[in-house]
Short mmCIF file of C-alpha atoms in Angstrom, two decimals:
data_model
loop_
_atom_site.label_atom_id
_atom_site.label_comp_id
_atom_site.label_asym_id
_atom_site.label_seq_id
_atom_site.Cartn_x
_atom_site.Cartn_y
_atom_site.Cartn_z
CA UNK P 23 0.00 0.00 0.00
CA UNK P 24 2.79 2.41 0.79
CA UNK P 25 4.34 1.80 -2.64
CA UNK P 26 1.02 2.43 -4.34
CA UNK P 27 0.52 5.67 -2.46
CA UNK P 28 4.04 6.80 -3.33
CA UNK P 29 3.43 5.92 -6.99
CA UNK P 30 0.15 7.89 -7.08
CA UNK P 31 1.80 10.85 -5.35
CA UNK P 32 4.72 10.80 -7.78
CA UNK P 33 2.38 10.65 -10.74
CA UNK P 34 0.44 13.66 -9.44
CA UNK P 35 3.64 15.63 -8.94
CA UNK P 36 4.77 14.72 -12.46
CA UNK P 37 1.47 15.82 -13.94
CA UNK P 38 1.66 19.10 -12.05
CA UNK P 39 5.21 19.65 -13.30
CA UNK P 40 4.24 18.79 -16.88
CA UNK P 41 1.24 21.10 -16.84
CA UNK P 42 3.33 23.84 -15.24
CA UNK P 43 6.03 23.42 -17.91
CA UNK P 44 3.41 23.40 -20.64
CA UNK P 45 1.88 26.55 -19.24
CA UNK P 46 5.29 28.24 -19.13
CA UNK P 47 5.92 27.20 -22.76
CA UNK P 48 2.53 28.50 -23.86
CA UNK P 49 3.06 31.76 -21.98
CA UNK P 50 6.53 32.17 -23.50
CA UNK P 51 5.21 31.34 -26.95
CA UNK P 52 2.37 33.82 -26.59
CA UNK P 53 4.84 36.39 -25.29
CA UNK P 54 7.15 35.87 -28.23
CA UNK P 55 4.26 36.09 -30.68
CA UNK P 56 3.04 39.25 -29.02
CA UNK P 57 6.57 40.64 -29.03
CA UNK P 58 7.04 40.05 -32.75
CA UNK P 59 3.59 41.35 -33.59
CA UNK P 60 4.15 44.49 -31.56
CA UNK P 61 7.64 44.93 -33.05
CA UNK P 62 6.32 44.52 -36.58
CA UNK P 63 3.55 47.00 -35.90
CA UNK P 64 6.04 49.41 -34.40
CA UNK P 65 8.38 48.95 -37.35
CA UNK P 66 5.55 49.56 -39.76
CA UNK P 67 4.60 52.71 -37.90
CA UNK P 68 8.22 53.85 -38.03
CA UNK P 69 8.32 53.04 -41.74
CA UNK P 70 5.20 55.10 -42.39
CA UNK P 71 6.01 57.99 -40.02
CA UNK P 72 9.00 60.02 -38.97
CA UNK P 73 12.26 60.85 -40.76
CA UNK P 74 12.91 57.21 -41.79
CA UNK P 75 9.52 56.82 -43.40
CA UNK P 76 9.47 54.37 -46.32
CA UNK P 77 5.75 53.79 -46.85
CA UNK P 78 4.24 56.81 -48.62
CA UNK P 79 0.52 57.37 -48.78
CA UNK P 80 -1.53 59.41 -51.29
CA UNK P 81 -1.54 62.34 -48.87
CA UNK P 82 2.28 62.44 -49.00
CA UNK P 83 2.64 62.70 -52.77
CA UNK P 84 1.56 65.60 -55.01
CA UNK P 85 1.64 64.51 -58.64
CA UNK P 86 2.69 67.05 -61.26
CA UNK P 87 0.92 67.38 -64.58
CA UNK P 88 3.44 68.70 -67.14
CA UNK P 89 2.44 71.09 -69.90
CA UNK P 90 5.43 71.28 -72.18
CA UNK P 91 8.38 71.76 -69.89
CA UNK P 92 6.48 73.87 -67.36
CA UNK P 93 4.66 72.14 -64.54
CA UNK P 94 1.33 73.86 -64.16
CA UNK P 95 -1.35 71.54 -62.81
CA UNK P 96 -1.05 69.56 -59.61
CA UNK P 97 -3.28 66.67 -58.55
CA UNK P 98 -3.36 65.51 -54.94
CA UNK P 99 -4.09 61.79 -54.96
CA UNK P 100 -6.66 61.18 -52.25
CA UNK P 101 -9.26 58.48 -52.11
CA UNK P 102 -12.07 60.96 -51.74
CA UNK P 103 -15.17 60.61 -53.87
CA UNK P 104 -14.87 63.94 -55.66
CA UNK P 105 -11.31 63.13 -56.79
CA UNK P 106 -11.89 59.67 -58.16
CA UNK P 107 -12.19 61.13 -61.65
CA UNK P 108 -8.44 61.74 -61.54
CA UNK P 109 -7.66 58.02 -61.18
CA UNK P 110 -7.01 57.47 -64.91
CA UNK P 111 -4.83 60.56 -65.14
CA UNK P 112 -2.91 59.45 -62.07
CA UNK P 113 -2.34 55.99 -63.51
CA UNK P 114 -1.04 57.41 -66.81
CA UNK P 115 1.30 59.79 -65.03
CA UNK P 116 2.79 57.02 -62.89
CA UNK P 117 2.99 54.55 -65.76
CA UNK P 118 4.93 57.03 -67.88
CA UNK P 119 7.37 57.59 -65.02
CA UNK P 120 6.16 61.14 -64.55
CA UNK P 121 7.10 63.55 -61.84
CA UNK P 122 5.66 64.24 -58.40
CA UNK P 123 6.48 66.36 -55.39
CA UNK P 124 7.38 64.98 -51.99
CA UNK P 125 8.05 67.41 -49.14
CA UNK P 126 8.22 70.16 -51.77
CA UNK P 127 10.96 68.45 -53.83
CA UNK P 128 10.56 66.90 -57.25
CA UNK P 129 10.78 63.11 -57.30
CA UNK P 130 10.70 60.36 -59.93
CA UNK P 131 7.87 57.82 -59.88
CA UNK P 132 8.36 54.23 -61.07
CA UNK P 133 5.12 52.28 -61.22
CA UNK P 134 5.04 48.61 -60.23
CA UNK P 135 2.64 46.58 -62.38
CA UNK P 136 1.72 44.19 -59.60
CA UNK P 137 -1.76 45.22 -58.48
CA UNK P 138 -2.48 45.37 -54.73
CA UNK P 139 0.75 45.24 -52.75
CA UNK P 140 1.40 42.70 -49.98
CA UNK P 141 3.70 44.17 -47.32
CA UNK P 142 5.14 40.98 -45.92
CA UNK P 143 8.23 40.86 -43.73
CA UNK P 144 10.50 40.04 -46.66
CA UNK P 145 9.13 43.01 -48.59
CA UNK P 146 9.75 45.34 -45.65
CA UNK P 147 13.26 43.97 -45.28
CA UNK P 148 13.89 44.57 -48.99
CA UNK P 149 12.60 48.12 -48.78
CA UNK P 150 14.81 48.81 -45.79
CA UNK P 151 17.84 47.56 -47.76
CA UNK P 152 16.98 49.88 -50.63
CA UNK P 153 16.54 52.78 -48.20
CA UNK P 154 19.95 52.15 -46.64
CA UNK P 155 21.81 52.41 -49.99
CA UNK P 156 23.90 55.58 -50.01
CA UNK P 157 26.33 56.48 -52.79
CA UNK P 158 26.85 59.61 -54.88
CA UNK P 159 26.36 57.60 -58.09
CA UNK P 160 23.27 55.68 -56.91
CA UNK P 161 19.95 57.48 -57.09
CA UNK P 162 18.47 57.63 -53.60
CA UNK P 163 15.41 55.48 -52.96
CA UNK P 164 12.87 57.59 -51.05
CA UNK P 165 10.05 55.16 -50.42
CA UNK P 166 7.22 52.98 -51.65
CA UNK P 167 4.06 54.77 -52.70
CA UNK P 168 0.96 52.81 -51.67
CA UNK P 169 -2.14 53.45 -53.68
CA UNK P 170 -5.22 51.34 -54.28
CA UNK P 171 -4.18 50.03 -57.71
CA UNK P 172 -0.93 51.81 -58.51
CA UNK P 173 1.97 51.13 -56.11
CA UNK P 174 5.20 52.80 -57.17
CA UNK P 175 8.80 53.28 -56.14
CA UNK P 176 9.82 56.89 -55.44
CA UNK P 177 13.36 58.08 -56.29
CA UNK P 178 15.16 61.40 -56.33
CA UNK P 179 14.59 63.55 -59.42
CA UNK P 180 17.17 63.84 -62.23
CA UNK P 181 17.07 67.44 -63.44
CA UNK P 182 19.13 66.79 -66.59
CA UNK P 183 17.10 63.77 -67.64
CA UNK P 184 18.47 60.34 -68.43
CA UNK P 185 21.72 59.42 -70.15
CA UNK P 186 19.63 58.38 -73.13
CA UNK P 187 18.11 61.89 -73.30
CA UNK P 188 21.53 63.55 -73.22
CA UNK P 189 22.91 61.28 -75.96
CA UNK P 190 19.95 62.15 -78.19
CA UNK P 191 20.37 65.93 -77.82
CA UNK P 192 22.72 66.95 -80.62
CA UNK P 193 23.09 70.46 -79.21
CA UNK P 194 24.97 69.00 -76.21
CA UNK P 195 28.58 68.57 -77.33
CA UNK P 196 30.22 65.57 -75.65
CA UNK P 197 34.00 65.43 -75.82
CA UNK P 198 36.03 62.43 -74.62
CA UNK P 199 36.42 63.76 -71.06
CA UNK P 200 32.67 64.24 -70.80
CA UNK P 201 31.95 60.70 -72.03
CA UNK P 202 34.64 59.22 -69.81
CA UNK P 203 33.25 61.02 -66.75
CA UNK P 204 29.75 59.66 -67.41
CA UNK P 205 31.02 56.09 -67.79
CA UNK P 206 33.21 56.44 -64.70
CA UNK P 207 30.19 57.57 -62.66
CA UNK P 208 28.21 54.60 -63.96
CA UNK P 209 30.94 52.09 -63.11
CA UNK P 210 31.33 53.49 -59.60
CA UNK P 211 27.60 53.29 -58.97
CA UNK P 212 27.37 49.72 -60.29
CA UNK P 213 30.43 48.64 -58.30
CA UNK P 214 28.71 49.87 -55.15
CA UNK P 215 25.49 48.01 -56.00
CA UNK P 216 27.34 44.77 -56.85
CA UNK P 217 29.07 44.87 -53.45
CA UNK P 218 25.89 45.80 -51.56
CA UNK P 219 23.27 43.35 -50.17
CA UNK P 220 21.15 43.66 -53.35
CA UNK P 221 24.08 42.32 -55.45
CA UNK P 222 22.79 43.34 -58.91
CA UNK P 223 20.69 45.90 -60.74
CA UNK P 224 18.75 43.59 -63.07
CA UNK P 225 17.47 46.33 -65.40
CA UNK P 226 20.51 48.38 -66.41
CA UNK P 227 20.15 50.59 -69.48
CA UNK P 228 20.86 54.19 -70.47
CA UNK P 229 17.26 55.11 -69.67
CA UNK P 230 17.85 54.07 -66.05
CA UNK P 231 20.89 56.31 -65.64
CA UNK P 232 19.81 59.81 -64.65
CA UNK P 233 21.93 62.97 -64.51
CA UNK P 234 21.37 65.53 -61.77
CA UNK P 235 21.79 69.29 -61.90
CA UNK P 236 25.55 68.98 -61.21
CA UNK P 237 26.00 66.64 -64.21
CA UNK P 238 26.61 63.66 -61.93
CA UNK P 239 25.31 60.37 -63.33
CA UNK P 240 23.33 58.16 -60.96
CA UNK P 241 21.98 54.62 -61.35
CA UNK P 242 18.25 54.30 -60.71
CA UNK P 243 15.36 51.77 -60.96
CA UNK P 244 17.52 49.04 -59.44
CA UNK P 245 16.41 45.68 -58.00
CA UNK P 246 12.98 45.73 -59.62
CA UNK P 247 13.12 42.00 -60.41
CA UNK P 248 13.29 41.13 -56.72
CA UNK P 249 10.32 43.38 -55.92
CA UNK P 250 8.23 41.58 -58.54
CA UNK P 251 9.45 38.21 -57.33
CA UNK P 252 8.43 38.94 -53.72
CA UNK P 253 4.92 39.75 -54.95
CA UNK P 254 4.78 36.59 -57.08
CA UNK P 255 4.15 38.81 -60.12
CA UNK P 256 5.84 38.51 -63.54
CA UNK P 257 7.87 41.50 -64.69
CA UNK P 258 6.96 42.38 -68.26
CA UNK P 259 8.94 44.77 -70.49
CA UNK P 260 8.83 45.89 -74.08
CA UNK P 261 10.94 43.86 -76.48
CA UNK P 262 13.19 46.88 -77.15
CA UNK P 263 14.33 46.73 -73.52
CA UNK P 264 15.88 43.34 -74.25
CA UNK P 265 18.50 45.06 -76.44
CA UNK P 266 20.43 45.81 -73.21
CA UNK P 267 19.87 42.36 -71.72
CA UNK P 268 22.53 39.65 -71.72
CA UNK P 269 22.02 36.58 -73.96
CA UNK P 270 21.55 34.11 -71.08
CA UNK P 271 18.68 36.19 -69.66
CA UNK P 272 17.12 36.78 -73.07
CA UNK P 273 16.99 33.01 -73.60
CA UNK P 274 15.13 32.49 -70.32
CA UNK P 275 12.62 35.27 -71.06
CA UNK P 276 9.20 34.50 -72.46
CA UNK P 277 8.42 36.71 -75.47
CA UNK P 278 4.89 37.09 -76.80
CA UNK P 279 3.47 39.90 -78.99
CA UNK P 280 6.60 42.08 -78.52
CA UNK P 281 6.22 41.84 -74.73
CA UNK P 282 8.86 39.94 -72.76
CA UNK P 283 8.45 38.39 -69.32
CA UNK P 284 11.81 38.63 -67.55
CA UNK P 285 12.60 35.63 -65.40
CA UNK P 286 16.23 36.05 -64.25
CA UNK P 287 18.92 38.65 -63.56
CA UNK P 288 22.54 38.64 -62.39
CA UNK P 289 25.60 40.81 -61.83
CA UNK P 290 27.21 39.30 -64.96
CA UNK P 291 24.11 40.38 -66.89
CA UNK P 292 24.63 43.93 -65.60
CA UNK P 293 28.18 43.85 -67.00
CA UNK P 294 26.83 42.94 -70.44
CA UNK P 295 24.31 45.81 -70.19
CA UNK P 296 27.15 48.17 -69.28
CA UNK P 297 28.96 47.11 -72.48
CA UNK P 298 25.88 48.05 -74.52
CA UNK P 299 25.79 51.45 -72.80
CA UNK P 300 29.46 51.92 -73.71
CA UNK P 301 28.46 51.46 -77.35
CA UNK P 302 25.67 54.02 -76.93
CA UNK P 303 28.01 56.59 -75.40
CA UNK P 304 30.80 56.27 -77.95
CA UNK P 305 28.49 56.30 -81.00
CA UNK P 306 25.71 58.48 -79.52
CA UNK P 307 23.18 56.03 -80.93
CA UNK P 308 20.78 53.36 -79.64
CA UNK P 309 21.94 49.73 -79.14
CA UNK P 310 22.85 47.98 -82.39
CA UNK P 311 22.26 51.24 -84.29
CA UNK P 312 24.81 50.25 -86.95
CA UNK P 313 22.81 47.16 -87.95
CA UNK P 314 19.93 47.40 -90.39
CA UNK P 315 17.75 45.09 -88.32
CA UNK P 316 14.55 45.49 -86.32
CA UNK P 317 14.60 44.84 -82.54
CA UNK P 318 12.65 41.63 -83.13
CA UNK P 319 15.27 40.36 -85.61
CA UNK P 320 18.14 41.30 -83.27
CA UNK P 321 16.58 39.52 -80.28
CA UNK P 322 15.84 36.45 -82.43
CA UNK P 323 19.49 36.23 -83.57
CA UNK P 324 20.82 36.69 -80.01
CA UNK P 325 18.43 34.10 -78.65
CA UNK P 326 19.44 31.42 -81.16
CA UNK P 327 23.10 31.60 -82.19
CA UNK P 328 25.29 30.96 -84.11
CA UNK P 329 26.52 33.34 -85.27
CA UNK P 330 26.94 35.53 -82.20
CA UNK P 331 25.42 38.96 -82.79
CA UNK P 332 27.05 41.97 -81.16
CA UNK P 333 27.28 45.70 -82.01
CA UNK P 334 29.96 46.62 -84.55
CA UNK P 335 32.13 49.55 -83.45
CA UNK P 336 35.02 50.88 -85.52
CA UNK P 337 38.43 51.11 -83.87
CA UNK P 338 38.78 54.70 -85.08
CA UNK P 339 35.98 56.07 -82.89
CA UNK P 340 37.52 55.21 -79.51
CA UNK P 341 40.85 54.22 -77.91
CA UNK P 342 41.80 50.53 -78.32
CA UNK P 343 41.54 49.96 -74.56
CA UNK P 344 37.95 51.21 -74.65
CA UNK P 345 37.03 48.83 -77.48
CA UNK P 346 38.67 45.89 -75.67
CA UNK P 347 36.84 46.58 -72.39
CA UNK P 348 33.57 46.89 -74.25
CA UNK P 349 34.04 43.58 -76.08
CA UNK P 350 35.00 41.82 -72.84
CA UNK P 351 31.64 42.89 -71.40
CA UNK P 352 29.92 41.24 -74.39
CA UNK P 353 31.47 37.83 -73.78
CA UNK P 354 29.04 34.98 -74.45
CA UNK P 355 30.05 33.10 -71.30
CA UNK P 356 28.94 35.03 -68.22
CA UNK P 357 31.83 33.81 -66.07
CA UNK P 358 34.41 35.27 -68.49
CA UNK P 359 33.07 38.80 -68.24
CA UNK P 360 34.94 41.24 -65.99
CA UNK P 361 33.45 42.35 -62.69
CA UNK P 362 32.64 45.97 -61.96
CA UNK P 363 35.70 46.08 -59.70
CA UNK P 364 37.81 45.17 -62.74
CA UNK P 365 35.93 47.63 -64.96
CA UNK P 366 36.52 50.43 -62.46
CA UNK P 367 40.27 49.93 -62.88
CA UNK P 368 40.00 49.64 -66.68
CA UNK P 369 37.93 52.82 -67.00
CA UNK P 370 40.34 54.66 -64.73
CA UNK P 371 43.28 53.65 -66.94
CA UNK P 372 41.46 54.92 -70.04
CA UNK P 373 42.12 58.45 -68.81
CA UNK P 374 45.69 57.80 -67.76
CA UNK P 375 44.70 57.25 -64.14
CA UNK P 376 43.67 60.90 -63.80
CA UNK P 377 40.55 62.01 -62.02
CA UNK P 378 38.38 64.23 -64.17
CA UNK P 379 35.63 66.24 -62.56
CA UNK P 380 32.65 66.76 -64.84
CA UNK P 381 32.25 70.30 -63.47
CA UNK P 382 35.86 71.10 -64.44
CA UNK P 383 35.15 69.67 -67.87
CA UNK P 384 32.09 71.89 -68.18
CA UNK P 385 34.15 74.95 -67.19
CA UNK P 386 36.73 74.08 -69.84
CA UNK P 387 33.99 73.74 -72.42
CA UNK P 388 32.55 77.09 -71.35
CA UNK P 389 36.00 78.70 -71.53
CA UNK P 390 36.55 77.30 -75.01
CA UNK P 391 33.09 78.49 -76.02
CA UNK P 392 33.89 81.94 -74.62
CA UNK P 393 37.12 82.13 -76.63
CA UNK P 394 35.33 81.04 -79.77
CA UNK P 395 32.64 83.59 -79.05
CA UNK P 396 35.25 86.38 -78.74
CA UNK P 397 36.71 85.45 -82.13
CA UNK P 398 33.23 85.35 -83.59
CA UNK P 399 32.46 88.79 -82.14
CA UNK P 400 35.65 90.22 -83.68
CA UNK P 401 34.76 88.72 -87.04
CA UNK P 402 31.21 90.04 -86.86
CA UNK P 403 32.48 93.49 -85.76
CA UNK P 404 34.78 93.65 -88.78
CA UNK P 405 31.93 92.67 -91.07
CA UNK P 406 29.72 95.28 -89.41
CA UNK P 407 32.32 98.01 -89.95
CA UNK P 408 32.64 97.06 -93.61
CA UNK P 409 28.88 97.13 -94.06
CA UNK P 410 28.76 100.49 -92.27
CA UNK P 411 31.31 101.90 -94.70
CA UNK P 412 29.25 100.65 -97.63
CA UNK P 413 26.13 102.17 -96.10
CA UNK P 414 27.86 105.51 -95.53
CA UNK P 415 29.13 105.49 -99.09
CA UNK P 416 25.69 104.73 -100.49
CA UNK P 417 24.12 107.39 -98.27
CA UNK P 418 26.65 110.00 -99.40
CA UNK P 419 25.83 109.17 -103.01
CA UNK P 420 22.12 109.62 -102.42
CA UNK P 421 22.30 112.74 -100.23
CA UNK P 422 24.61 115.73 -99.80
CA UNK P 423 27.39 115.03 -97.28
CA UNK P 424 26.01 117.58 -94.79
CA UNK P 425 22.55 116.00 -94.90
CA UNK P 426 23.98 112.47 -94.61
CA UNK P 427 26.09 113.46 -91.58
CA UNK P 428 23.07 115.00 -89.86
CA UNK P 429 20.96 111.89 -90.43
CA UNK P 430 23.71 109.55 -89.12
CA UNK P 431 24.12 111.62 -85.96
CA UNK P 432 20.36 111.71 -85.37
CA UNK P 433 20.06 115.48 -85.85
CA UNK P 434 17.31 117.28 -87.67
CA UNK P 435 18.13 118.33 -91.25
CA UNK P 436 17.75 122.08 -91.69
CA UNK P 437 16.88 123.61 -95.03
CA UNK P 438 19.68 125.58 -96.77
CA UNK P 439 19.08 128.73 -98.82
CA UNK P 440 21.04 129.25 -102.03
CA UNK P 441 21.08 132.63 -103.84
CA UNK P 442 21.46 131.06 -107.27
CA UNK P 443 20.91 127.54 -108.54
CA UNK P 444 20.50 125.96 -111.96
CA UNK P 445 18.23 122.95 -112.46
CA UNK P 446 18.77 120.75 -115.49
CA UNK P 447 15.92 118.65 -116.89
CA UNK P 448 16.57 116.02 -119.54
CA UNK P 449 14.52 113.55 -121.52
CA UNK P 450 15.32 110.92 -124.13
CA UNK P 451 13.49 112.04 -127.25
CA UNK P 452 11.88 109.16 -129.09
CA UNK P 453 12.53 106.71 -126.31
CA UNK P 454 9.33 104.79 -127.13
CA UNK P 455 10.44 104.28 -130.74
CA UNK P 456 13.95 103.30 -129.67
CA UNK P 457 12.53 100.76 -127.22
CA UNK P 458 10.26 99.29 -129.91
CA UNK P 459 13.22 98.79 -132.29
CA UNK P 460 15.56 97.36 -129.63
CA UNK P 461 15.75 94.24 -127.49
CA UNK P 462 15.38 94.58 -123.69
CA UNK P 463 19.11 94.09 -123.12
CA UNK P 464 19.96 96.73 -125.72
CA UNK P 465 17.70 99.22 -123.91
CA UNK P 466 19.38 98.34 -120.59
CA UNK P 467 22.83 98.86 -122.10
CA UNK P 468 21.77 102.22 -123.53
CA UNK P 469 20.42 103.48 -120.23
CA UNK P 470 23.44 102.17 -118.33
CA UNK P 471 25.85 104.02 -120.69
CA UNK P 472 23.70 107.16 -120.49
CA UNK P 473 23.58 107.22 -116.67
CA UNK P 474 27.30 106.43 -116.42
CA UNK P 475 28.04 109.39 -118.67
CA UNK P 476 25.79 111.64 -116.56
CA UNK P 477 27.50 110.52 -113.33
CA UNK P 478 30.95 111.32 -114.73
CA UNK P 479 29.76 114.79 -115.77
CA UNK P 480 28.30 115.42 -112.31
CA UNK P 481 31.59 114.44 -110.74
CA UNK P 482 33.58 116.76 -113.07
CA UNK P 483 31.40 119.79 -112.31
CA UNK P 484 30.71 119.09 -108.63
CA UNK P 485 26.96 118.71 -109.13
CA UNK P 486 24.35 116.93 -107.02
CA UNK P 487 21.97 114.37 -108.49
CA UNK P 488 18.54 114.87 -106.91
CA UNK P 489 16.32 112.11 -108.26
CA UNK P 490 16.23 109.41 -110.90
CA UNK P 491 12.73 108.62 -112.18
CA UNK P 492 11.56 105.25 -113.41
CA UNK P 493 10.60 106.87 -116.72
CA UNK P 494 14.30 107.66 -117.12
CA UNK P 495 13.90 111.41 -116.65
CA UNK P 496 16.97 112.96 -115.01
CA UNK P 497 16.82 116.04 -112.80
CA UNK P 498 20.09 117.71 -112.08
CA UNK P 499 21.21 120.71 -110.11
CA UNK P 500 24.46 121.93 -111.50
CA UNK P 501 26.69 124.95 -111.84
CA UNK P 502 28.17 123.89 -115.22
CA UNK P 503 27.15 124.06 -118.82
CA UNK P 504 24.06 122.18 -119.91
CA UNK P 505 25.17 122.47 -123.49
CA UNK P 506 28.07 120.11 -122.82
CA UNK P 507 25.63 117.49 -121.54
CA UNK P 508 23.35 117.94 -124.53
CA UNK P 509 26.17 117.44 -127.00
CA UNK P 510 27.39 114.27 -125.29
CA UNK P 511 23.84 112.90 -125.11
CA UNK P 512 23.30 113.59 -128.76
CA UNK P 513 26.53 111.83 -129.68
CA UNK P 514 25.58 108.85 -127.58
CA UNK P 515 22.09 108.55 -129.11
CA UNK P 516 23.37 109.03 -132.67
CA UNK P 517 25.97 106.31 -132.09
CA UNK P 518 23.28 103.99 -130.74
CA UNK P 519 20.94 104.63 -133.68
CA UNK P 520 23.76 104.18 -136.22
CA UNK P 521 24.46 100.74 -134.71
CA UNK P 522 20.79 99.88 -135.10
#
């Protein structure tokens, strides 16, 4: 009996201990769950409020409606009933990558075609990684705009536009230092991204390289593939965007009706894209611009080699080292392509290891432009002086020197009284008959000889020619002999008629 009692007592104690332990485990588990829930809620509040805010709501963003290059109309995206008519406009503005204002500053908007957004822990972790990226050649990620049907990534605004825009503007003269500085900025930004937690860009092209007001190039729209992957949504791009994509990623993409669904991305693929941008910069043309092929034909040839299709760049348009680095980026095997750490050294050597500041380059260009402008001003001044002399000469022939001088100096011309003047009137007798018997050129030659003779007489006798009428009547004021003129005119007309 004693053993049975001890056994029952021990079993009760064991059950009490087990239930106590189970209660402690349940309490701890509930505590941990509550802790994580509270922490996540607190983190989400911190992400949507305060200086480190990542989640942006419609009240935070003021979209800008451009009219030409001047931003005139602003639409505040709120979910109020009276503003729902702006939903289509809002969607178009975001889809086109239009501009908005955040805290009074212009920002770029990159729409995510994923529908309603799920803010899971992995998504929040990814957004925090993007927010923590800081480099002078990486466009700063500001936050994620949450809207009912149009979530978007918000980046800093590039005042000079994209690299693609600058290459298209022929009025912007790009010398070698300018091009080298742009490529150097791009390599530095990509080297930072490749060594950061996000590892690769995944969508590198000249359109995703913006230039700020200080002419500093920055990489933007990075890590989009991962954002789509976390939302279990396919990322679809136009087939022309595949011109920057590496062959191994083109072959894994699904292409239908000129729309490609991108499945993979890698750092080696970014290197290939950088090589295509090098071709754009050196030739100032789109990818494969030297080939007379459509984007569809180019993608088809890249997807199914041989032969391997790559841009053709002449060795005369760039230094040999530049051409070699560019071709290394185009290598068919991804593992044989250089890394961005290697490219940073190669690009640096292209300029002799010297650091070139784009601002200094711009000042040199402005100085050269100023010198050219000074030479142009001197040339134009000389031409102006010559034209002024011709004008003065013509004016002195048309008017008396005293009158011409008064007009040039802006003074009023006063009438002059002469005690004695002689006015000579002349007419070509039988001019109608002469014209009927002569060809037009013969009449012109006659009048030209007659007026030349009159001008020489005026010069000999210091006379002033007042007016020449279209009917060839000549009015002269002279102090010489009119008989001398009459005799010469008669001789001239008789000679003309004898020839006829």
